[in-house]
GROMACS .gro file of N, CA, C and O in nm:
model
  464
    1MET      N    1   6.468  13.350   8.116
    1MET     CA    2   6.397  13.302   8.232
    1MET      C    3   6.496  13.283   8.346
    1MET      O    4   6.605  13.233   8.326
    2GLU      N    5   6.456  13.321   8.464
    2GLU     CA    6   6.541  13.306   8.579
    2GLU      C    7   6.525  13.168   8.639
    2GLU      O    8   6.423  13.103   8.621
    3ARG      N    9   6.628  13.125   8.710
    3ARG     CA   10   6.623  12.994   8.775
    3ARG      C   11   6.506  12.982   8.870
    3ARG      O   12   6.449  12.875   8.886
    4SER      N   13   6.468  13.090   8.935
    4SER     CA   14   6.359  13.084   9.032
    4SER      C   15   6.226  13.050   8.966
    4SER      O   16   6.133  13.007   9.033
    5ASP      N   17   6.217  13.065   8.833
    5ASP     CA   18   6.094  13.032   8.761
    5ASP      C   19   6.080  12.883   8.737
    5ASP      O   20   5.974  12.835   8.703
    6ARG      N   21   6.187  12.810   8.751
    6ARG     CA   22   6.184  12.667   8.723
    6ARG      C   23   6.125  12.591   8.841
    6ARG      O   24   6.146  12.626   8.956
    7VAL      N   25   6.055  12.484   8.810
    7VAL     CA   26   6.001  12.400   8.916
    7VAL      C   27   6.115  12.321   8.980
    7VAL      O   28   6.124  12.307   9.100
    8PHE      N   29   6.207  12.270   8.897
    8PHE     CA   30   6.322  12.196   8.947
    8PHE      C   31   6.448  12.272   8.909
    8PHE      O   32   6.488  12.272   8.794
    9SER      N   33   6.510  12.338   9.003
    9SER     CA   34   6.637  12.405   8.977
    9SER      C   35   6.747  12.301   8.986
    9SER      O   36   6.725  12.189   9.031
   10HIS      N   37   6.868  12.336   8.945
   10HIS     CA   38   6.980  12.244   8.956
   10HIS      C   39   7.003  12.206   9.102
   10HIS      O   40   7.034  12.092   9.132
   11ARG      N   41   6.985  12.299   9.193
   11ARG     CA   42   7.002  12.271   9.335
   11ARG      C   43   6.898  12.169   9.381
   11ARG      O   44   6.929  12.074   9.452
   12ASP      N   45   6.773  12.185   9.336
   12ASP     CA   46   6.667  12.092   9.373
   12ASP      C   47   6.696  11.952   9.321
   12ASP      O   48   6.674  11.854   9.389
   13ARG      N   49   6.745  11.943   9.199
   13ARG     CA   50   6.775  11.813   9.142
   13ARG      C   51   6.880  11.743   9.226
   13ARG      O   52   6.871  11.624   9.251
   14GLY      N   53   6.981  11.817   9.271
   14GLY     CA   54   7.083  11.757   9.354
   14GLY      C   55   7.028  11.713   9.488
   14GLY      O   56   7.066  11.609   9.542
   15ALA      N   57   6.937  11.790   9.543
   15ALA     CA   58   6.880  11.759   9.674
   15ALA      C   59   6.795  11.634   9.670
   15ALA      O   60   6.784  11.564   9.770
   16VAL      N   61   6.736  11.603   9.555
   16VAL     CA   62   6.651  11.484   9.546
   16VAL      C   63   6.718  11.372   9.469
   16VAL      O   64   6.655  11.276   9.430
   17ALA      N   65   6.849  11.382   9.451
   17ALA     CA   66   6.920  11.282   9.372
   17ALA      C   67   6.906  11.141   9.429
   17ALA      O   68   6.908  11.044   9.355
   18GLY      N   69   6.891  11.130   9.560
   18GLY     CA   70   6.881  10.999   9.620
   18GLY      C   71   6.740  10.943   9.623
   18GLY      O   72   6.720  10.831   9.669
   19CYS      N   73   6.642  11.017   9.576
   19CYS     CA   74   6.504  10.968   9.585
   19CYS      C   75   6.480  10.857   9.482
   19CYS      O   76   6.549  10.845   9.383
   20HIS      N   77   6.381  10.777   9.509
   20HIS     CA   78   6.348  10.666   9.421
   20HIS      C   79   6.281  10.716   9.294
   20HIS      O   80   6.226  10.825   9.290
   21LEU      N   81   6.284  10.633   9.192
   21LEU     CA   82   6.226  10.668   9.063
   21LEU      C   83   6.077  10.700   9.076
   21LEU      O   84   6.029  10.795   9.014
   22ALA      N   85   6.006  10.625   9.159
   22ALA     CA   86   5.862  10.651   9.177
   22ALA      C   87   5.840  10.790   9.239
   22ALA      O   88   5.746  10.860   9.201
   23ASP      N   89   5.927  10.828   9.331
   23ASP     CA   90   5.916  10.961   9.391
   23ASP      C   91   5.943  11.069   9.287
   23ASP      O   92   5.880  11.174   9.288
   24TRP      N   93   6.039  11.044   9.198
   24TRP     CA   94   6.071  11.140   9.092
   24TRP      C   95   5.952  11.152   8.997
   24TRP      O   96   5.917  11.260   8.953
   25ARG      N   97   5.886  11.040   8.965
   25ARG     CA   98   5.769  11.044   8.878
   25ARG      C   99   5.661  11.131   8.941
   25ARG      O  100   5.599  11.213   8.874
   26THR      N  101   5.641  11.115   9.070
   26THR     CA  102   5.541  11.195   9.140
   26THR      C  103   5.579  11.343   9.134
   26THR      O  104   5.495  11.429   9.108
   27ALA      N  105   5.707  11.373   9.156
   27ALA     CA  106   5.753  11.513   9.150
   27ALA      C  107   5.733  11.571   9.011
   27ALA      O  108   5.693  11.686   8.996
   28CYS      N  109   5.759  11.491   8.908
   28CYS     CA  110   5.738  11.538   8.770
   28CYS      C  111   5.590  11.563   8.744
   28CYS      O  112   5.553  11.661   8.680
   29ALA      N  113   5.505  11.473   8.794
   29ALA     CA  114   5.361  11.491   8.775
   29ALA      C  115   5.313  11.617   8.845
   29ALA      O  116   5.232  11.693   8.791
   30VAL      N  117   5.364  11.643   8.965
   30VAL     CA  118   5.328  11.764   9.038
   30VAL      C  119   5.372  11.887   8.960
   30VAL      O  120   5.298  11.986   8.948
   31ALA      N  121   5.492  11.881   8.902
   31ALA     CA  122   5.541  11.993   8.821
   31ALA      C  123   5.451  12.013   8.700
   31ALA      O  124   5.418  12.127   8.665
   32ALA      N  125   5.411  11.904   8.636
   32ALA     CA  126   5.323  11.914   8.519
   32ALA      C  127   5.190  11.976   8.557
   32ALA      O  128   5.137  12.061   8.486
   33VAL      N  129   5.137  11.938   8.673
   33VAL     CA  130   5.011  11.995   8.720
   33VAL      C  131   5.029  12.144   8.747
   33VAL      O  132   4.944  12.226   8.709
   34SER      N  133   5.141  12.182   8.807
   34SER     CA  134   5.162  12.323   8.839
   34SER      C  135   5.177  12.407   8.713
   34SER      O  136   5.144  12.525   8.712
   35LEU      N  137   5.228  12.346   8.605
   35LEU     CA  138   5.241  12.419   8.479
   35LEU      C  139   5.105  12.433   8.412
   35LEU      O  140   5.074  12.534   8.354
   36GLY      N  141   5.026  12.327   8.420
   36GLY     CA  142   4.888  12.326   8.372
   36GLY      C  143   4.863  12.406   8.247
   36GLY      O  144   4.946  12.419   8.161
   37THR      N  145   4.745  12.461   8.238
   37THR     CA  146   4.704  12.536   8.120
   37THR      C  147   4.696  12.684   8.147
   37THR      O  148   4.659  12.761   8.060
   38GLY      N  149   4.726  12.725   8.268
   38GLY     CA  150   4.722  12.867   8.302
   38GLY      C  151   4.590  12.909   8.363
   38GLY      O  152   4.580  13.014   8.424
   39ASP      N  153   4.488  12.825   8.350
   39ASP     CA  154   4.358  12.861   8.407
   39ASP      C  155   4.324  12.774   8.528
   39ASP      O  156   4.211  12.767   8.571
   40GLY      N  157   4.425  12.705   8.579
   40GLY     CA  158   4.404  12.621   8.697
   40GLY      C  159   4.365  12.479   8.665
   40GLY      O  160   4.357  12.396   8.754
   41SER      N  161   4.339  12.449   8.538
   41SER     CA  162   4.301  12.313   8.504
   41SER      C  163   4.425  12.230   8.474
   41SER      O  164   4.532  12.282   8.445
   42LEU      N  165   4.409  12.100   8.481
   42LEU     CA  166   4.519  12.007   8.461
   42LEU      C  167   4.538  11.977   8.313
   42LEU      O  168   4.441  11.955   8.241
   43SER      N  169   4.661  11.977   8.268
   43SER     CA  170   4.690  11.940   8.131
   43SER      C  171   4.719  11.790   8.125
   43SER      O  172   4.824  11.744   8.171
   44VAL      N  173   4.626  11.716   8.072
   44VAL     CA  174   4.642  11.571   8.060
   44VAL      C  175   4.757  11.540   7.965
   44VAL      O  176   4.829  11.442   7.985
   45LEU      N  177   4.778  11.625   7.865
   45LEU     CA  178   4.888  11.602   7.771
   45LEU      C  179   5.023  11.606   7.842
   45LEU      O  180   5.111  11.525   7.814
   46LEU      N  181   5.040  11.700   7.935
   46LEU     CA  182   5.166  11.708   8.009
   46LEU      C  183   5.189  11.582   8.091
   46LEU      O  184   5.299  11.527   8.094
   47LEU      N  185   5.086  11.535   8.159
   47LEU     CA  186   5.099  11.413   8.239
   47LEU      C  187   5.129  11.293   8.150
   47LEU      O  188   5.211  11.208   8.184
   48ASP      N  189   5.065  11.287   8.034
   48ASP     CA  190   5.090  11.178   7.940
   48ASP      C  191   5.234  11.183   7.891
   48ASP      O  192   5.301  11.080   7.879
   49LEU      N  193   5.283  11.302   7.865
   49LEU     CA  194   5.421  11.318   7.820
   49LEU      C  195   5.520  11.278   7.930
   49LEU      O  196   5.620  11.210   7.903
   50VAL      N  197   5.491  11.314   8.054
   50VAL     CA  198   5.576  11.273   8.166
   50VAL      C  199   5.578  11.121   8.177
   50VAL      O  200   5.684  11.060   8.192
   51ASP      N  201   5.461  11.058   8.167
   51ASP     CA  202   5.457  10.911   8.172
   51ASP      C  203   5.539  10.850   8.060
   51ASP      O  204   5.609  10.751   8.080
   52ARG      N  205   5.533  10.908   7.941
   52ARG     CA  206   5.611  10.859   7.827
   52ARG      C  207   5.760  10.864   7.855
   52ARG      O  208   5.838  10.778   7.816
   53LEU      N  209   5.804  10.966   7.928
   53LEU     CA  210   5.946  10.982   7.958
   53LEU      C  211   5.997  10.870   8.049
   53LEU      O  212   6.116  10.841   8.049
   54PHE      N  213   5.909  10.806   8.122
   54PHE     CA  214   5.952  10.694   8.206
   54PHE      C  215   5.965  10.566   8.125
   54PHE      O  216   6.028  10.471   8.169
   55GLU      N  217   5.910  10.564   8.005
   55GLU     CA  218   5.931  10.452   7.913
   55GLU      C  219   6.062  10.471   7.838
   55GLU      O  220   6.136  10.377   7.814
   56ASN      N  221   6.088  10.596   7.796
   56ASN     CA  222   6.211  10.633   7.726
   56ASN      C  223   6.239  10.778   7.759
   56ASN      O  224   6.165  10.866   7.715
   57PRO      N  225   6.345  10.806   7.835
   57PRO     CA  226   6.370  10.943   7.882
   57PRO      C  227   6.419  11.040   7.776
   57PRO      O  228   6.444  11.156   7.806
   58ALA      N  229   6.432  10.997   7.652
   58ALA     CA  230   6.473  11.086   7.542
   58ALA      C  231   6.358  11.097   7.443
   58ALA      O  232   6.289  10.999   7.415
   59ILE      N  233   6.336  11.218   7.392
   59ILE     CA  234   6.224  11.238   7.299
   59ILE      C  235   6.255  11.354   7.205
   59ILE      O  236   6.325  11.449   7.240
   60THR      N  237   6.203  11.343   7.084
   60THR     CA  238   6.209  11.452   6.986
   60THR      C  239   6.070  11.511   6.973
   60THR      O  240   5.972  11.451   7.018
   61LEU      N  241   6.059  11.626   6.909
   61LEU     CA  242   5.926  11.686   6.890
   61LEU      C  243   5.835  11.598   6.803
   61LEU      O  244   5.718  11.582   6.837
   62PRO      N  245   5.885  11.541   6.692
   62PRO     CA  246   5.797  11.452   6.615
   62PRO      C  247   5.748  11.332   6.696
   62PRO      O  248   5.633  11.291   6.685
   63GLU      N  249   5.835  11.276   6.781
   63GLU     CA  250   5.794  11.164   6.866
   63GLU      C  251   5.688  11.208   6.966
   63GLU      O  252   5.589  11.137   6.989
   64ALA      N  253   5.706  11.325   7.023
   64ALA     CA  254   5.608  11.379   7.118
   64ALA      C  255   5.474  11.401   7.049
   64ALA      O  256   5.369  11.368   7.104
   65ALA      N  257   5.477  11.456   6.928
   65ALA     CA  258   5.353  11.481   6.853
   65ALA      C  259   5.280  11.350   6.823
   65ALA      O  260   5.158  11.342   6.839
   66ARG      N  261   5.355  11.249   6.781
   66ARG     CA  262   5.294  11.118   6.752
   66ARG      C  263   5.236  11.056   6.879
   66ARG      O  264   5.124  11.004   6.879
   67HIS      N  265   5.313  11.061   6.987
   67HIS     CA  266   5.268  11.000   7.111
   67HIS      C  267   5.142  11.068   7.165
   67HIS      O  268   5.048  11.001   7.208
   68LEU      N  269   5.141  11.200   7.161
   68LEU     CA  270   5.027  11.275   7.214
   68LEU      C  271   4.911  11.287   7.115
   68LEU      O  272   4.803  11.331   7.152
   69LYS      N  273   4.939  11.251   6.988
   69LYS     CA  274   4.839  11.263   6.881
   69LYS      C  275   4.792  11.408   6.866
   69LYS      O  276   4.673  11.439   6.866
   70VAL      N  277   4.893  11.498   6.858
   70VAL     CA  278   4.867  11.641   6.842
   70VAL      C  279   4.956  11.694   6.731
   70VAL      O  280   5.042  11.625   6.679
   71THR      N  281   4.937  11.820   6.698
   71THR     CA  282   5.021  11.885   6.598
   71THR      C  283   5.162  11.908   6.653
   71THR      O  284   5.186  11.901   6.774
   72HIS      N  285   5.252  11.937   6.561
   72HIS     CA  286   5.390  11.967   6.600
   72HIS      C  287   5.393  12.086   6.697
   72HIS      O  288   5.464  12.084   6.797
   73ARG      N  289   5.314  12.188   6.667
   73ARG     CA  290   5.311  12.308   6.753
   73ARG      C  291   5.263  12.274   6.894
   73ARG      O  292   5.321  12.320   6.993
   74ALA      N  293   5.157  12.195   6.906
   74ALA     CA  294   5.106  12.158   7.038
   74ALA      C  295   5.209  12.075   7.114
   74ALA      O  296   5.228  12.093   7.235
   75ALA      N  297   5.278  11.985   7.043
   75ALA     CA  298   5.383  11.905   7.107
   75ALA      C  299   5.495  11.996   7.157
   75ALA      O  300   5.545  11.981   7.268
   76LYS      N  301   5.534  12.093   7.074
   76LYS     CA  302   5.642  12.185   7.112
   76LYS      C  303   5.603  12.266   7.235
   76LYS      O  304   5.684  12.285   7.326
   77LEU      N  305   5.479  12.314   7.241
   77LEU     CA  306   5.434  12.391   7.357
   77LEU      C  307   5.444  12.308   7.485
   77LEU      O  308   5.486  12.358   7.590
   78ASN      N  309   5.405  12.181   7.477
   78ASN     CA  310   5.410  12.094   7.594
   78ASN      C  311   5.554  12.058   7.632
   78ASN      O  312   5.589  12.058   7.750
   79VAL      N  313   5.637  12.029   7.534
   79VAL     CA  314   5.778  12.000   7.561
   79VAL      C  315   5.845  12.124   7.621
   79VAL      O  316   5.921  12.114   7.718
   80ASP      N  317   5.814  12.241   7.568
   80ASP     CA  318   5.872  12.366   7.620
   80ASP      C  319   5.835  12.386   7.768
   80ASP      O  320   5.916  12.436   7.847
   81LYS      N  321   5.714  12.351   7.806
   81LYS     CA  322   5.674  12.364   7.946
   81LYS      C  323   5.760  12.273   8.034
   81LYS      O  324   5.802  12.312   8.142
   82LEU      N  325   5.788  12.152   7.986
   82LEU     CA  326   5.870  12.060   8.064
   82LEU      C  327   6.016  12.105   8.068
   82LEU      O  328   6.086  12.080   8.166
   83VAL      N  329   6.060  12.173   7.963
   83VAL     CA  330   6.195  12.231   7.964
   83VAL      C  331   6.201  12.343   8.068
   83VAL      O  332   6.295  12.350   8.149
   84ARG      N  333   6.102  12.431   8.067
   84ARG     CA  334   6.099  12.541   8.164
   84ARG      C  335   6.093  12.489   8.308
   84ARG      O  336   6.148  12.550   8.399
   85ALA      N  337   6.029  12.375   8.327
   85ALA     CA  338   6.018  12.316   8.460
   85ALA      C  339   6.147  12.246   8.502
   85ALA      O  340   6.162  12.208   8.617
   86GLY      N  341   6.239  12.228   8.409
   86GLY     CA  342   6.363  12.159   8.442
   86GLY      C  343   6.352  12.008   8.433
   86GLY      O  344   6.442  11.936   8.475
   87ILE      N  345   6.241  11.957   8.380
   87ILE     CA  346   6.222  11.813   8.367
   87ILE      C  347   6.295  11.763   8.243
   87ILE      O  348   6.359  11.658   8.245
   88LEU      N  349   6.285  11.837   8.133
   88LEU     CA  350   6.354  11.802   8.009
   88LEU      C  351   6.467  11.901   7.984
   88LEU      O  352   6.456  12.019   8.018
   89THR      N  353   6.572  11.852   7.919
   89THR     CA  354   6.685  11.935   7.878
   89THR      C  355   6.714  11.906   7.732
   89THR      O  356   6.723  11.790   7.692
   90GLU      N  357   6.727  12.011   7.651
   90GLU     CA  358   6.763  11.994   7.511
   90GLU      C  359   6.914  11.976   7.506
   90GLU      O  360   6.989  12.057   7.559
   91ILE      N  361   6.961  11.867   7.443
   91ILE     CA  362   7.103  11.833   7.451
   91ILE      C  363   7.182  11.853   7.322
   91ILE      O  364   7.304  11.844   7.325
   92THR      N  365   7.116  11.881   7.210
   92THR     CA  366   7.190  11.891   7.085
   92THR      C  367   7.246  12.029   7.059
   92THR      O  368   7.348  12.043   6.993
   93GLY      N  369   7.176  12.132   7.106
   93GLY     CA  370   7.217  12.269   7.078
   93GLY      C  371   7.184  12.314   6.936
   93GLY      O  372   7.224  12.421   6.893
   94ARG      N  373   7.112  12.231   6.863
   94ARG     CA  374   7.076  12.264   6.726
   94ARG      C  375   6.947  12.345   6.721
   94ARG      O  376   6.868  12.347   6.815
   95ILE      N  377   6.925  12.409   6.607
   95ILE     CA  378   6.801  12.483   6.586
   95ILE      C  379   6.690  12.385   6.543
   95ILE      O  380   6.576  12.398   6.583
   96ARG      N  381   6.726  12.287   6.461
   96ARG     CA  382   6.630  12.185   6.415
   96ARG      C  383   6.675  12.049   6.463
   96ARG      O  384   6.789  12.029   6.500
   97HIS      N  385   6.583  11.954   6.460
   97HIS     CA  386   6.612  11.815   6.498
   97HIS      C  387   6.668  11.806   6.639
   97HIS      O  388   6.769  11.742   6.664
   98LYS      N  389   6.599  11.871   6.731
   98LYS     CA  390   6.643  11.873   6.870
   98LYS      C  391   6.607  11.743   6.941
   98LYS      O  392   6.508  11.678   6.908
   99LEU      N  393   6.689  11.708   7.038
   99LEU     CA  394   6.664  11.592   7.122
   99LEU      C  395   6.655  11.640   7.266
   99LEU      O  396   6.743  11.712   7.315
  100TYR      N  397   6.548  11.601   7.333
  100TYR     CA  398   6.525  11.640   7.471
  100TYR      C  399   6.540  11.516   7.559
  100TYR      O  400   6.493  11.408   7.524
  101VAL      N  401   6.604  11.534   7.674
  101VAL     CA  402   6.629  11.422   7.764
  101VAL      C  403   6.586  11.460   7.905
  101VAL      O  404   6.611  11.572   7.951
  102ALA      N  405   6.523  11.366   7.972
  102ALA     CA  406   6.486  11.383   8.113
  102ALA      C  407   6.605  11.333   8.196
  102ALA      O  408   6.614  11.216   8.232
  103LEU      N  409   6.698  11.424   8.223
  103LEU     CA  410   6.822  11.386   8.292
  103LEU      C  411   6.796  11.333   8.432
  103LEU      O  412   6.866  11.242   8.478
  104GLY      N  413   6.697  11.386   8.501
  104GLY     CA  414   6.664  11.337   8.635
  104GLY      C  415   6.623  11.191   8.634
  104GLY      O  416   6.660  11.114   8.723
  105ILE      N  417   6.547  11.152   8.533
  105ILE     CA  418   6.506  11.012   8.521
  105ILE      C  419   6.628  10.925   8.491
  105ILE      O  420   6.646  10.819   8.552
  106LEU      N  421   6.713  10.970   8.401
  106LEU     CA  422   6.835  10.894   8.369
  106LEU      C  423   6.923  10.877   8.492
  106LEU      O  424   6.976  10.767   8.516
  107GLU      N  425   6.939  10.983   8.571
  107GLU     CA  426   7.021  10.975   8.692
  107GLU      C  427   6.965  10.870   8.787
  107GLU      O  428   7.040  10.793   8.846
  108ARG      N  429   6.835  10.868   8.804
  108ARG     CA  430   6.774  10.771   8.895
  108ARG      C  431   6.781  10.629   8.842
  108ARG      O  432   6.799  10.535   8.918
  109LEU      N  433   6.770  10.613   8.710
  109LEU     CA  434   6.786  10.479   8.652
  109LEU      C  435   6.927  10.427   8.674
  109LEU      O  436   6.947  10.311   8.709
  110GLU      N  437   7.026  10.513   8.654
  110GLU     CA  438   7.165  10.475   8.678
  110GLU      C  439   7.189  10.442   8.823
  110GLU      O  440   7.257  10.346   8.857
  111ALA      N  441   7.131  10.522   8.914
  111ALA     CA  442   7.147  10.497   9.057
  111ALA      C  443   7.082  10.365   9.097
  111ALA      O  444   7.138  10.291   9.177
  112SER      N  445   6.967  10.336   9.041
  112SER     CA  446   6.899  10.210   9.076
  112SER      C  447   6.976  10.090   9.021
  112SER      O  448   6.978   9.984   9.082
  113ARG      N  449   7.042  10.105   8.907
  113ARG     CA  450   7.125   9.997   8.853
  113ARG      C  451   7.248   9.975   8.940
  113ARG      O  452   7.292   9.862   8.957
  114ALA      N  453   7.305  10.082   8.992
  114ALA     CA  454   7.424  10.072   9.076
  114ALA      C  455   7.393   9.999   9.206
  114ALA      O  456   7.476   9.927   9.260
  115VAL      N  457   7.271  10.019   9.258
  115VAL     CA  458   7.229   9.954   9.383
  115VAL      C  459   7.202   9.807   9.359
  115VAL      O  460   7.227   9.724   9.445
  116SER      N  461   7.149   9.774   9.241
  116SER     CA  462   7.111   9.633   9.212
  116SER      C  463   7.229   9.543   9.201
  116SER      O  464   7.337   9.569   9.175
   0.00000   0.00000   0.00000
């Protein structure tokens, strides 16, 4: 996949690094809506997963499946969409037992702590 396919490229993340956490949540929700289901409808599961990331910005596929109350495959499809959008990043490099992190959320949490 090319960078131009991502909703949030590395350049975009840098450009919005100073935005507030609430603004980032809105941007993530917009990205989730744009990923949708492919038929123009909104994926409530994607929005629910984005909201979950603001509670804890790290997630595994089993955690996503439990949170969304879906199968492992359905959780993986939704997590993969957020990875393609640049919202989640897989950080382990493993084939199994992967951990995904919303680095943009972590950056904003750290920035808000530094200001406080």
